[in-house]
Amino acid sequence: MAGAKPGVHALQLKPVSVHEVLKRGSKFIKWDEEAIPSLVTLKVDPDGFFLYWSGGTMEVLDISQIRDTRTGRFAKMPKDQRIRDTLGLGKGESNSDTKLLTVVYGNDLVNIFFLNFHAVQDGYCKVTTTTGPSPRYHIHAIVPSFSVLYTKLKLQVNQDGKIPVEGIKPDDFTWEMFQNFLNKLSPRPEVERIFVELGSKGKPFLSLDQLMDFINRKQRDSRLNEVLYPPLKRDQVHQLMERYETNASQLERDQISLMSFAKYLGGEENSLVPPERLDIIDDMNQPLSHYFINSSHNTYLTVGQLTGTSSVEMYRQVLLTGCRCIELDCWKGRPPEEEPIITHGFTMTTEISFKEVIEAIAESAFKTSPYPLILSFENHVDSAKQQAKMAEYCRSMFGDALLIEPLEKYPLVPGQQLPSPQELMGKILIKNKKKHQHRASNGGSIRRKDGTDEQFSPLNGVYTHNTPKPSLIHSNTKVTVIEMGTAYSEVNATEEMSTLVNYIEPVKFKSFEAAAKRNKYFEMSSFVETKGMDTLKNSPSEFVEYNKKQLSRIYPKGTRVDSSNYMPQLFWNVGCQMVALNFQTLDLPMQLNMGVFEYNGHCGYLLKPEFMRRTDKHFDPFTVDIVDGIVANTVKIKIVSGQFLNDKKVGVYVEVDMFGLPADTKRKYRTKTSNNNSLDPVWDDETFVFNKVVLPTLASLRVAVYEENGKFIGHRILPVSALRPGYHYICLKNELNQPLMLSSLLVYTEAQDYIPNEHQEYAEALTNPIKHLSLLAQRERQLLALMEDPTEVSHACRLYLDGCHLANVWQGMTHNNSPKTQRTQLLCKALHTLLKMCILCDSVLLCQANQKLREIAQECQAAQIKKLKEVCDKEKKELQKILDRKRLNSIIEAKKAEKDKAEAELNEINKKHINESVNLIRQVSRVVEMFMNVELFV
């Protein structure tokens, strides 16, 4: 369901708040390695849209592009000693780096930029980093806002303190002037047409009743329960009008103007997806295996898999996106330092320090999300000494955040569920091969897994020794080592690294039967995408069952040397939790991943659909039929118009795709290309229909805009289960899921429960009985149109429609023998016969409909009774547990009393317990019997 009612609601997200110090501004020295340091005043506008600073000229940075802010030792330090001296960063000042501030920004994860400042006074850097507005939760990330552009224009003044266009003074450039300018620049005839259709009929306003009817009929989600989410009342609608209507006299008359109505369409109350969906709305107390986890593959790489630069900064940037599982490919460092390194083995990619990576992770681990971070080690360090260093760096730098011992409630024993993200909040979990008691360390040399010391190079596909090329065989399919990449050459863990592993212990996957027999939920397996695809095709239902209890990780095949990605939806469909992607490549799969994990507070965890969690439910992801207990949806979307899509005079078009189960995935709907108009194109023609979405909670709608040459402009990923029907704006985003300033689409959507074709007639008759009954008159008029004399047809129709009895008409005409009268008599006979036939047909249809409704109601009642029984059984068990605990507590208290009273009190306690148990269970049973004995009324 959409999860929130339209109109007035309580937004759970914290509103944007800007600290007074940031509004007033603080003095900083802006420095750069290639420029002379300059004194500036650093500020944030009251709405939290922009960070700006004034020196010689005003410079403005959109906060939505800011990736991170760093202070102290994590901020950049000048390399030039002259700049250090200018900033007072001498060797004698122990706290000199506390005044350093670095602002990191960019439109992707690789090409990022740094702004460096040095505070004139102590304390201002901390205020800037801890109280600044978060771009992820800003409302203009949900709905387009012209106030962003207005704020930027007012801030970007020249040296004379004026807006550059014709030298306008900022104080003279009012919000009303700016809105009038936009209305003249881009008139909105499509909005005016909607306004007229709603009942204005040429009047410059809508009444309160008309607006209320529009919100409750057009904009309200029909899938919502009317008791939990009732339609808006007059006072609630009036609150909306007060927010958007600025004309006091119209408000007094309960009216809203066209301009105010247009502002309401673009307001947060009318967003296509409820703003609450950006907050933490999932239950975070389920076992870890019940969530999809935002995951990264080869996190350190910035480009391809064969050549290019490895970067410590990538770990920070990936974590800042909300990713909760990152990969570290660890290799043995060379003497004399013998420091472990991270790189892509057997390639020409550069190396980075393992220690620096751990330090970066410690600094950025929980900036975006407080929920557990998983470090996926691919350990090739065949040196016990260097593995000991790795373990020590993790312990010292992560401190208490590193989970070393399992939680007391969740011991590492068979059948024990994994702890929840809530219980692991703020913890770092290590995924690394674990040393078991039967394996002995071989001094300073460590054997590679599977007993092979040979190293395989994915570049040339050969081993350093003459050994047969291994392959993994599963379900009659082969996955070669070249597809697995360097994962095959991992080494066994030392004791030091093994002690860091608990709930994420990787094991080689043998079969689902073997995993079920071991029943160890803390064991997980990794699948290269090709092996994962074979497993998905051969055993889809078993894969779903496996992922209910244990974790699985999917990673790209080694032949993706360009760092391209596979579609993550394939493996979400079977419940795989850690579907790892190459974050440096913002292709369609990565865009889908970014869009899906935008929701639930951007925390990197999404609760899987219920049937993917419950052990008593079985699911085939390839099903095309309705899933038991899941209501399929029908989704329709019409692209009405676009606004400020591009600053070039080019044609643009829109694509609409659905991603979900194989039966739900549909690509691609596409509009016509506009005629060299990217400013305000209007389409408003074809409605794109996704007739049956089997699993709405796992489906996503992608709406993307392209130039006529196919160049990407912007897109939006929308969860189907949260779509609101009616007219809404879609705020477009770039590949990194950052909001574009003004680019948006006006769309009309419908989201409703799916009704099979064979039941459409019954559904229409129930929802609109007047229309159903009027079909009879329509059929008669169509037949009468074939008669010889239209005047007689009209006369007969009027007689019938006026309710005159045909028998009386016939008797009145028997005494008149004129030819015209005879023809009318024949017509009345035909109508009389037709009426009997229609009545008979309607009787049959009504009987069929009645029978169908009775069957549906009986099924519904049976399901409710079954559910009630399950609830009652569960409550009985819980009640019994409570009573047992109460009895035990009473016994313990009784034992502390005098010994001579102990036996009597125990007998009294047991007697009281038995009476309470019998009475309560009888009451519950009577309620069930009463419900089951209720007769079905249809």
XYZ file of N, CA and C in Angstrom, residues 37-38 55 100 113 159 166 271 320-321 354 384 410 507 545 629 666 668 715 726 827 847 920-921 935:
75
model
N 45.740 32.118 -0.499
C 44.647 32.055 0.488
C 43.916 33.388 0.589
N 42.584 33.321 0.773
C 41.778 34.541 0.851
C 40.781 34.420 1.998
N 33.928 36.662 -0.898
C 35.248 37.246 -0.778
C 35.264 38.401 -1.753
N 40.815 23.191 10.596
C 40.726 22.835 9.176
C 39.351 22.272 8.850
N 35.482 16.735 -5.824
C 36.266 17.950 -5.652
C 36.285 18.331 -4.174
N 29.898 42.087 -7.810
C 30.682 42.864 -6.850
C 29.926 44.085 -6.343
N 20.512 42.735 -15.603
C 20.037 44.120 -15.563
C 20.270 44.785 -14.205
N 3.089 14.867 -3.112
C 4.200 14.146 -3.740
C 3.731 12.762 -4.193
N 29.268 6.759 2.190
C 28.399 7.925 2.281
C 27.127 7.761 1.455
N 27.113 6.830 0.499
C 25.881 6.566 -0.257
C 24.888 5.728 0.545
N 46.422 -0.901 3.372
C 45.335 -1.499 4.149
C 45.046 -0.653 5.391
N 51.416 -14.952 8.121
C 50.804 -14.885 9.442
C 51.107 -13.558 10.119
N 22.376 -14.508 21.061
C 22.498 -15.155 19.756
C 23.812 -15.926 19.657
N 31.437 -19.844 3.835
C 31.731 -21.256 3.570
C 31.447 -21.537 2.103
N 14.154 -20.157 -0.017
C 14.132 -20.758 1.313
C 15.478 -20.592 2.023
N -2.111 -14.571 -0.613
C -1.943 -13.553 0.412
C -1.417 -12.228 -0.096
N 8.731 -5.094 -17.397
C 8.277 -4.723 -18.741
C 9.052 -3.505 -19.209
N 10.067 -1.488 -23.097
C 10.048 -0.141 -22.582
C 8.885 0.586 -23.214
N 16.234 10.869 -14.181
C 15.286 9.765 -13.985
C 14.810 9.763 -12.536
N -3.365 9.872 -9.193
C -3.724 11.260 -9.452
C -2.628 12.014 -10.169
N -43.693 -2.355 -33.166
C -42.519 -1.890 -32.426
C -42.673 -2.171 -30.933
N -27.694 -13.866 -10.826
C -27.482 -15.141 -10.131
C -26.006 -15.528 -10.140
N -8.759 -18.472 31.110
C -8.320 -17.644 29.973
C -8.381 -18.423 28.665
N -7.967 -19.680 28.690
C -8.004 -20.490 27.457
C -9.440 -20.744 27.026
N -23.005 -16.813 10.802
C -23.464 -17.168 9.464
C -23.060 -16.102 8.470
